[in-house]
mmCIF file of C-alpha atoms in Angstrom:
data_model
loop_
_atom_site.group_PDB
_atom_site.id
_atom_site.type_symbol
_atom_site.label_atom_id
_atom_site.label_comp_id
_atom_site.label_asym_id
_atom_site.label_seq_id
_atom_site.Cartn_x
_atom_site.Cartn_y
_atom_site.Cartn_z
ATOM 1 C CA UNK A 1 -233.527 -171.905 55.607
ATOM 2 C CA UNK A 2 -235.255 -169.837 52.976
ATOM 3 C CA UNK A 3 -237.625 -167.347 54.504
ATOM 4 C CA UNK A 4 -240.970 -167.461 52.767
ATOM 5 C CA UNK A 5 -242.853 -164.332 51.873
ATOM 6 C CA UNK A 6 -245.738 -163.320 54.099
ATOM 7 C CA UNK A 7 -248.367 -160.909 52.828
ATOM 8 C CA UNK A 8 -249.070 -157.796 54.880
ATOM 9 C CA UNK A 9 -252.316 -157.973 56.816
ATOM 10 C CA UNK A 10 -254.021 -155.130 54.893
ATOM 11 C CA UNK A 11 -257.776 -154.801 54.630
ATOM 12 C CA UNK A 12 -259.660 -157.772 53.248
ATOM 13 C CA UNK A 13 -263.195 -159.038 53.070
ATOM 14 C CA UNK A 14 -262.234 -162.698 53.529
ATOM 15 C CA UNK A 15 -260.506 -164.136 56.615
ATOM 16 C CA UNK A 16 -256.728 -164.351 56.509
ATOM 17 C CA UNK A 17 -255.576 -167.764 55.252
ATOM 18 C CA UNK A 18 -254.531 -170.168 57.963
ATOM 19 C CA UNK A 19 -251.714 -172.686 57.598
ATOM 20 C CA UNK A 20 -251.959 -176.328 58.633
ATOM 21 C CA UNK A 21 -248.731 -178.241 59.239
ATOM 22 C CA UNK A 22 -250.435 -181.508 58.389
ATOM 23 C CA UNK A 23 -251.165 -180.287 54.859
ATOM 24 C CA UNK A 24 -247.469 -180.264 53.940
ATOM 25 C CA UNK A 25 -245.738 -183.463 52.918
ATOM 26 C CA UNK A 26 -242.305 -181.882 53.229
ATOM 27 C CA UNK A 27 -240.713 -178.734 54.575
ATOM 28 C CA UNK A 28 -240.338 -177.440 51.005
ATOM 29 C CA UNK A 29 -244.087 -177.695 50.539
ATOM 30 C CA UNK A 30 -244.603 -175.932 53.855
ATOM 31 C CA UNK A 31 -242.386 -173.076 52.624
ATOM 32 C CA UNK A 32 -244.480 -172.825 49.462
ATOM 33 C CA UNK A 33 -247.584 -172.387 51.598
ATOM 34 C CA UNK A 34 -246.227 -168.999 52.612
ATOM 35 C CA UNK A 35 -249.356 -167.073 51.656
ATOM 36 C CA UNK A 36 -250.697 -167.883 55.105
ATOM 37 C CA UNK A 37 -250.683 -165.025 57.606
ATOM 38 C CA UNK A 38 -251.673 -167.091 60.609
ATOM 39 C CA UNK A 39 -251.275 -170.638 61.820
ATOM 40 C CA UNK A 40 -253.898 -172.591 63.761
ATOM 41 C CA UNK A 41 -252.348 -174.391 66.728
ATOM 42 C CA UNK A 42 -252.823 -178.148 66.871
ATOM 43 C CA UNK A 43 -252.339 -180.510 69.784
ATOM 44 C CA UNK A 44 -248.650 -181.055 70.497
ATOM 45 C CA UNK A 45 -247.483 -177.770 68.957
ATOM 46 C CA UNK A 46 -245.264 -175.351 70.843
ATOM 47 C CA UNK A 47 -244.336 -171.796 69.917
ATOM 48 C CA UNK A 48 -240.832 -173.095 69.224
ATOM 49 C CA UNK A 49 -242.009 -175.747 66.762
ATOM 50 C CA UNK A 50 -244.223 -173.253 64.936
ATOM 51 C CA UNK A 51 -241.319 -170.824 64.714
ATOM 52 C CA UNK A 52 -239.049 -173.604 63.437
ATOM 53 C CA UNK A 53 -241.428 -174.780 60.726
ATOM 54 C CA UNK A 54 -242.256 -171.257 59.554
ATOM 55 C CA UNK A 55 -238.673 -169.995 59.521
ATOM 56 C CA UNK A 56 -239.274 -167.366 62.213
ATOM 57 C CA UNK A 57 -237.531 -166.393 65.418
ATOM 58 C CA UNK A 58 -239.719 -167.583 68.301
ATOM 59 C CA UNK A 59 -239.159 -164.227 70.016
ATOM 60 C CA UNK A 60 -240.668 -162.446 67.008
ATOM 61 C CA UNK A 61 -243.700 -164.756 67.050
ATOM 62 C CA UNK A 62 -244.121 -164.053 70.759
ATOM 63 C CA UNK A 63 -244.000 -160.314 70.063
ATOM 64 C CA UNK A 64 -246.429 -160.538 67.118
ATOM 65 C CA UNK A 65 -248.926 -162.372 69.333
ATOM 66 C CA UNK A 66 -248.403 -160.638 72.673
ATOM 67 C CA UNK A 67 -247.054 -163.784 74.318
ATOM 68 C CA UNK A 68 -244.644 -163.885 77.244
ATOM 69 C CA UNK A 69 -242.604 -166.730 78.752
ATOM 70 C CA UNK A 70 -243.393 -169.593 79.119
ATOM 71 C CA UNK A 71 -245.279 -168.934 75.802
ATOM 72 C CA UNK A 72 -248.355 -171.043 76.533
ATOM 73 C CA UNK A 73 -250.548 -171.722 73.503
ATOM 74 C CA UNK A 74 -253.610 -173.935 73.047
ATOM 75 C CA UNK A 75 -255.181 -176.038 70.252
ATOM 76 C CA UNK A 76 -257.333 -173.953 67.947
ATOM 77 C CA UNK A 77 -255.514 -170.707 68.734
ATOM 78 C CA UNK A 78 -254.453 -168.680 65.709
ATOM 79 C CA UNK A 79 -250.834 -167.540 65.772
ATOM 80 C CA UNK A 80 -249.879 -164.549 63.636
ATOM 81 C CA UNK A 81 -246.783 -165.300 61.557
ATOM 82 C CA UNK A 82 -245.961 -161.719 60.615
ATOM 83 C CA UNK A 83 -246.196 -158.343 62.231
ATOM 84 C CA UNK A 84 -249.459 -156.475 61.729
ATOM 85 C CA UNK A 85 -249.304 -153.443 59.452
ATOM 86 C CA UNK A 86 -250.311 -151.184 62.338
ATOM 87 C CA UNK A 87 -247.524 -152.479 64.553
ATOM 88 C CA UNK A 88 -245.054 -152.340 61.692
ATOM 89 C CA UNK A 89 -245.967 -148.704 60.995
ATOM 90 C CA UNK A 90 -245.470 -147.782 64.637
ATOM 91 C CA UNK A 91 -242.141 -149.564 64.685
ATOM 92 C CA UNK A 92 -240.993 -147.681 61.583
ATOM 93 C CA UNK A 93 -242.081 -144.361 63.028
ATOM 94 C CA UNK A 94 -240.373 -144.995 66.347
ATOM 95 C CA UNK A 95 -237.256 -147.171 66.140
ATOM 96 C CA UNK A 96 -237.105 -149.754 68.894
ATOM 97 C CA UNK A 97 -233.304 -149.860 69.039
ATOM 98 C CA UNK A 98 -233.260 -153.594 68.253
ATOM 99 C CA UNK A 99 -230.498 -154.903 66.053
ATOM 100 C CA UNK A 100 -231.410 -155.810 62.480
ATOM 101 C CA UNK A 101 -232.469 -159.382 61.836
ATOM 102 C CA UNK A 102 -230.271 -161.811 59.973
ATOM 103 C CA UNK A 103 -231.399 -162.155 56.361
ATOM 104 C CA UNK A 104 -232.669 -165.486 55.070
ATOM 105 C CA UNK A 105 -229.813 -167.952 54.676
ATOM 106 C CA UNK A 106 -227.228 -165.346 55.663
ATOM 107 C CA UNK A 107 -224.521 -167.307 57.464
ATOM 108 C CA UNK A 108 -223.233 -166.171 60.825
ATOM 109 C CA UNK A 109 -219.557 -165.614 60.080
ATOM 110 C CA UNK A 110 -217.653 -165.600 63.362
ATOM 111 C CA UNK A 111 -213.992 -164.476 63.350
ATOM 112 C CA UNK A 112 -213.079 -167.913 64.625
ATOM 113 C CA UNK A 113 -214.845 -171.252 64.352
ATOM 114 C CA UNK A 114 -215.809 -171.266 68.022
ATOM 115 C CA UNK A 115 -216.401 -167.535 68.353
ATOM 116 C CA UNK A 116 -219.860 -168.096 69.815
ATOM 117 C CA UNK A 117 -218.577 -170.715 72.218
ATOM 118 C CA UNK A 118 -215.492 -169.056 73.604
ATOM 119 C CA UNK A 119 -216.966 -167.230 76.568
ATOM 120 C CA UNK A 120 -215.577 -168.554 79.821
ATOM 121 C CA UNK A 121 -218.348 -166.909 81.823
ATOM 122 C CA UNK A 122 -221.079 -168.802 79.992
ATOM 123 C CA UNK A 123 -222.817 -171.417 82.078
ATOM 124 C CA UNK A 124 -221.866 -174.932 81.078
ATOM 125 C CA UNK A 125 -224.094 -176.791 83.489
ATOM 126 C CA UNK A 126 -227.802 -177.331 82.975
ATOM 127 C CA UNK A 127 -228.374 -177.955 86.669
ATOM 128 C CA UNK A 128 -230.348 -174.724 86.856
ATOM 129 C CA UNK A 129 -232.770 -173.459 89.458
ATOM 130 C CA UNK A 130 -234.489 -170.797 87.340
ATOM 131 C CA UNK A 131 -236.963 -171.978 84.650
ATOM 132 C CA UNK A 132 -235.448 -169.820 81.890
ATOM 133 C CA UNK A 133 -231.883 -169.373 83.110
ATOM 134 C CA UNK A 134 -230.195 -169.620 79.713
ATOM 135 C CA UNK A 135 -226.588 -168.555 79.180
ATOM 136 C CA UNK A 136 -225.864 -165.461 77.133
ATOM 137 C CA UNK A 137 -223.761 -167.536 74.748
ATOM 138 C CA UNK A 138 -223.455 -171.217 73.899
ATOM 139 C CA UNK A 139 -220.514 -172.420 75.966
ATOM 140 C CA UNK A 140 -219.581 -175.471 73.914
ATOM 141 C CA UNK A 141 -220.621 -177.420 70.811
ATOM 142 C CA UNK A 142 -220.288 -181.150 70.230
ATOM 143 C CA UNK A 143 -221.233 -183.483 67.380
ATOM 144 C CA UNK A 144 -224.819 -184.761 67.648
ATOM 145 C CA UNK A 145 -224.007 -188.262 66.383
ATOM 146 C CA UNK A 146 -221.230 -190.486 65.113
ATOM 147 C CA UNK A 147 -221.381 -191.606 61.505
ATOM 148 C CA UNK A 148 -220.754 -190.642 57.909
ATOM 149 C CA UNK A 149 -221.505 -187.104 56.769
ATOM 150 C CA UNK A 150 -223.785 -187.649 53.761
ATOM 151 C CA UNK A 151 -225.332 -184.204 53.423
ATOM 152 C CA UNK A 152 -223.896 -180.721 53.838
ATOM 153 C CA UNK A 153 -225.443 -177.306 54.381
ATOM 154 C CA UNK A 154 -226.337 -175.329 51.270
ATOM 155 C CA UNK A 155 -227.361 -171.709 50.719
ATOM 156 C CA UNK A 156 -229.294 -172.508 47.554
ATOM 157 C CA UNK A 157 -233.059 -172.052 47.653
ATOM 158 C CA UNK A 158 -233.823 -175.769 47.765
ATOM 159 C CA UNK A 159 -230.575 -176.765 49.446
ATOM 160 C CA UNK A 160 -230.018 -178.655 52.679
ATOM 161 C CA UNK A 161 -230.581 -176.378 55.672
ATOM 162 C CA UNK A 162 -228.466 -178.529 57.966
ATOM 163 C CA UNK A 163 -226.266 -181.605 57.779
ATOM 164 C CA UNK A 164 -227.110 -185.295 57.448
ATOM 165 C CA UNK A 165 -225.251 -188.050 59.307
ATOM 166 C CA UNK A 166 -225.751 -191.733 58.470
ATOM 167 C CA UNK A 167 -225.094 -194.667 60.763
ATOM 168 C CA UNK A 168 -226.801 -197.824 62.026
ATOM 169 C CA UNK A 169 -230.303 -197.758 63.476
ATOM 170 C CA UNK A 170 -230.186 -197.081 67.188
ATOM 171 C CA UNK A 171 -227.027 -194.951 67.080
ATOM 172 C CA UNK A 172 -227.204 -192.441 69.970
ATOM 173 C CA UNK A 173 -228.345 -188.935 69.072
ATOM 174 C CA UNK A 174 -226.687 -186.412 71.399
ATOM 175 C CA UNK A 175 -227.392 -182.840 72.430
ATOM 176 C CA UNK A 176 -224.987 -180.599 70.518
ATOM 177 C CA UNK A 177 -224.896 -178.153 73.434
ATOM 178 C CA UNK A 178 -226.422 -177.731 76.864
ATOM 179 C CA UNK A 179 -229.989 -176.483 76.838
ATOM 180 C CA UNK A 180 -233.671 -177.168 77.303
ATOM 181 C CA UNK A 181 -235.896 -179.429 75.200
ATOM 182 C CA UNK A 182 -238.667 -177.206 73.840
ATOM 183 C CA UNK A 183 -240.313 -179.609 71.387
ATOM 184 C CA UNK A 184 -240.689 -183.335 70.783
ATOM 185 C CA UNK A 185 -243.104 -184.667 68.190
ATOM 186 C CA UNK A 186 -243.840 -185.506 64.567
ATOM 187 C CA UNK A 187 -246.310 -182.808 63.496
ATOM 188 C CA UNK A 188 -244.705 -182.188 60.110
ATOM 189 C CA UNK A 189 -244.214 -185.012 57.640
ATOM 190 C CA UNK A 190 -240.672 -184.961 56.301
ATOM 191 C CA UNK A 191 -238.950 -184.490 59.657
ATOM 192 C CA UNK A 192 -240.221 -187.651 61.314
ATOM 193 C CA UNK A 193 -239.726 -187.773 65.071
ATOM 194 C CA UNK A 194 -238.221 -184.361 65.784
ATOM 195 C CA UNK A 195 -236.535 -182.802 68.817
ATOM 196 C CA UNK A 196 -235.823 -179.079 69.221
ATOM 197 C CA UNK A 197 -233.470 -177.832 71.943
ATOM 198 C CA UNK A 198 -233.072 -174.214 73.039
ATOM 199 C CA UNK A 199 -229.518 -173.262 74.035
ATOM 200 C CA UNK A 200 -229.745 -169.486 74.415
ATOM 201 C CA UNK A 201 -232.107 -166.712 73.376
ATOM 202 C CA UNK A 202 -230.500 -166.833 69.930
ATOM 203 C CA UNK A 203 -229.672 -170.509 69.299
ATOM 204 C CA UNK A 204 -231.858 -173.566 68.732
ATOM 205 C CA UNK A 205 -230.921 -176.984 67.357
ATOM 206 C CA UNK A 206 -233.096 -179.674 65.771
ATOM 207 C CA UNK A 207 -232.659 -183.443 65.452
ATOM 208 C CA UNK A 208 -234.884 -185.193 62.905
ATOM 209 C CA UNK A 209 -235.781 -188.753 61.806
ATOM 210 C CA UNK A 210 -235.288 -190.356 65.229
ATOM 211 C CA UNK A 211 -236.574 -193.858 65.872
ATOM 212 C CA UNK A 212 -237.065 -193.347 69.601
ATOM 213 C CA UNK A 213 -237.086 -190.130 71.623
ATOM 214 C CA UNK A 214 -235.605 -190.408 75.122
ATOM 215 C CA UNK A 215 -236.275 -186.914 76.486
ATOM 216 C CA UNK A 216 -239.352 -184.856 77.279
ATOM 217 C CA UNK A 217 -240.312 -181.259 76.656
ATOM 218 C CA UNK A 218 -239.065 -178.822 79.320
ATOM 219 C CA UNK A 219 -236.227 -181.178 80.267
ATOM 220 C CA UNK A 220 -232.766 -179.652 80.706
ATOM 221 C CA UNK A 221 -229.962 -181.556 78.983
ATOM 222 C CA UNK A 222 -226.170 -181.440 79.064
ATOM 223 C CA UNK A 223 -223.953 -181.187 76.000
ATOM 224 C CA UNK A 224 -223.392 -184.748 74.788
ATOM 225 C CA UNK A 225 -226.398 -186.162 76.644
ATOM 226 C CA UNK A 226 -228.380 -188.718 74.643
ATOM 227 C CA UNK A 227 -231.662 -187.390 73.304
ATOM 228 C CA UNK A 228 -232.818 -190.174 71.013
ATOM 229 C CA UNK A 229 -231.856 -193.108 68.816
ATOM 230 C CA UNK A 230 -231.122 -192.732 65.115
ATOM 231 C CA UNK A 231 -233.853 -193.959 62.798
ATOM 232 C CA UNK A 232 -235.575 -193.416 59.481
ATOM 233 C CA UNK A 233 -238.858 -191.790 60.509
ATOM 234 C CA UNK A 234 -239.956 -189.401 57.795
ATOM 235 C CA UNK A 235 -237.147 -190.374 55.417
ATOM 236 C CA UNK A 236 -235.975 -193.237 53.211
ATOM 237 C CA UNK A 237 -232.798 -194.220 55.102
ATOM 238 C CA UNK A 238 -231.431 -194.341 58.634
ATOM 239 C CA UNK A 239 -229.874 -190.946 59.353
ATOM 240 C CA UNK A 240 -229.872 -187.834 61.508
ATOM 241 C CA UNK A 241 -230.829 -184.522 59.951
ATOM 242 C CA UNK A 242 -229.328 -181.842 62.204
ATOM 243 C CA UNK A 243 -229.866 -178.084 62.046
ATOM 244 C CA UNK A 244 -228.704 -175.027 63.965
ATOM 245 C CA UNK A 245 -230.841 -171.890 63.926
ATOM 246 C CA UNK A 246 -229.569 -168.436 64.883
ATOM 247 C CA UNK A 247 -232.450 -166.032 65.578
ATOM 248 C CA UNK A 248 -234.748 -168.213 63.489
ATOM 249 C CA UNK A 249 -232.455 -168.585 60.470
ATOM 250 C CA UNK A 250 -230.500 -171.650 59.386
ATOM 251 C CA UNK A 251 -226.717 -171.521 59.685
ATOM 252 C CA UNK A 252 -224.057 -174.031 58.661
ATOM 253 C CA UNK A 253 -223.531 -176.443 61.590
ATOM 254 C CA UNK A 254 -219.971 -177.113 60.440
ATOM 255 C CA UNK A 255 -219.072 -173.542 61.394
ATOM 256 C CA UNK A 256 -219.797 -174.397 65.013
ATOM 257 C CA UNK A 257 -219.054 -178.097 65.481
ATOM 258 C CA UNK A 258 -215.478 -179.028 66.427
ATOM 259 C CA UNK A 259 -213.195 -180.651 63.845
ATOM 260 C CA UNK A 260 -213.452 -184.418 63.819
#
């Protein structure tokens, strides 16, 4: 997904512009609203959904705003979408040792198709006792729905940031990997009824345009478990729009999903 430019905080006489998800009629319009430096939390938002919509890594947003797990936020709170100049200057003066972020739309190019899913020691079960006991790597990937592939991932600026699968209304929408549901809702027009699942500290998936959502936030799910039913919310035809994010950036799902 194209990263949109965020102005440095700098000194200003007027308050920093605040973004409103409800103002955008599509994700493209939301991207074009990138002059905003902060976002005002609305009811139903989570840090994960804000990160998804703004093209950020949720861990970066947590760091920018001094948040720690479980990343509680509240309506009316202003979330900074970029690092403050002061913090950025300190970071430049004293390297943190963190690895460089993936550039916008830069694909993760594993040596093999399942390179990120080939670790035998990764936990495959979501029957976990710890609230944030995520595996280091995604242990397995599966297709999120049956149907016809009608849209493919594109690296172009206005291209598709995931894949689109068409089938009949009510077709089961499945978790592409084991994880935890971190968002359910329809805050942004253009995605319809949306589900976001966290699989590891690096990977999130999203499932858009559902007719009926069958899971709740904070619920652990298994790979292949039904999350929703296919619908046409927020779009003109019955379909699933499916995305995979790696550290906040869109990657081609077909690099990870098994061959059909």
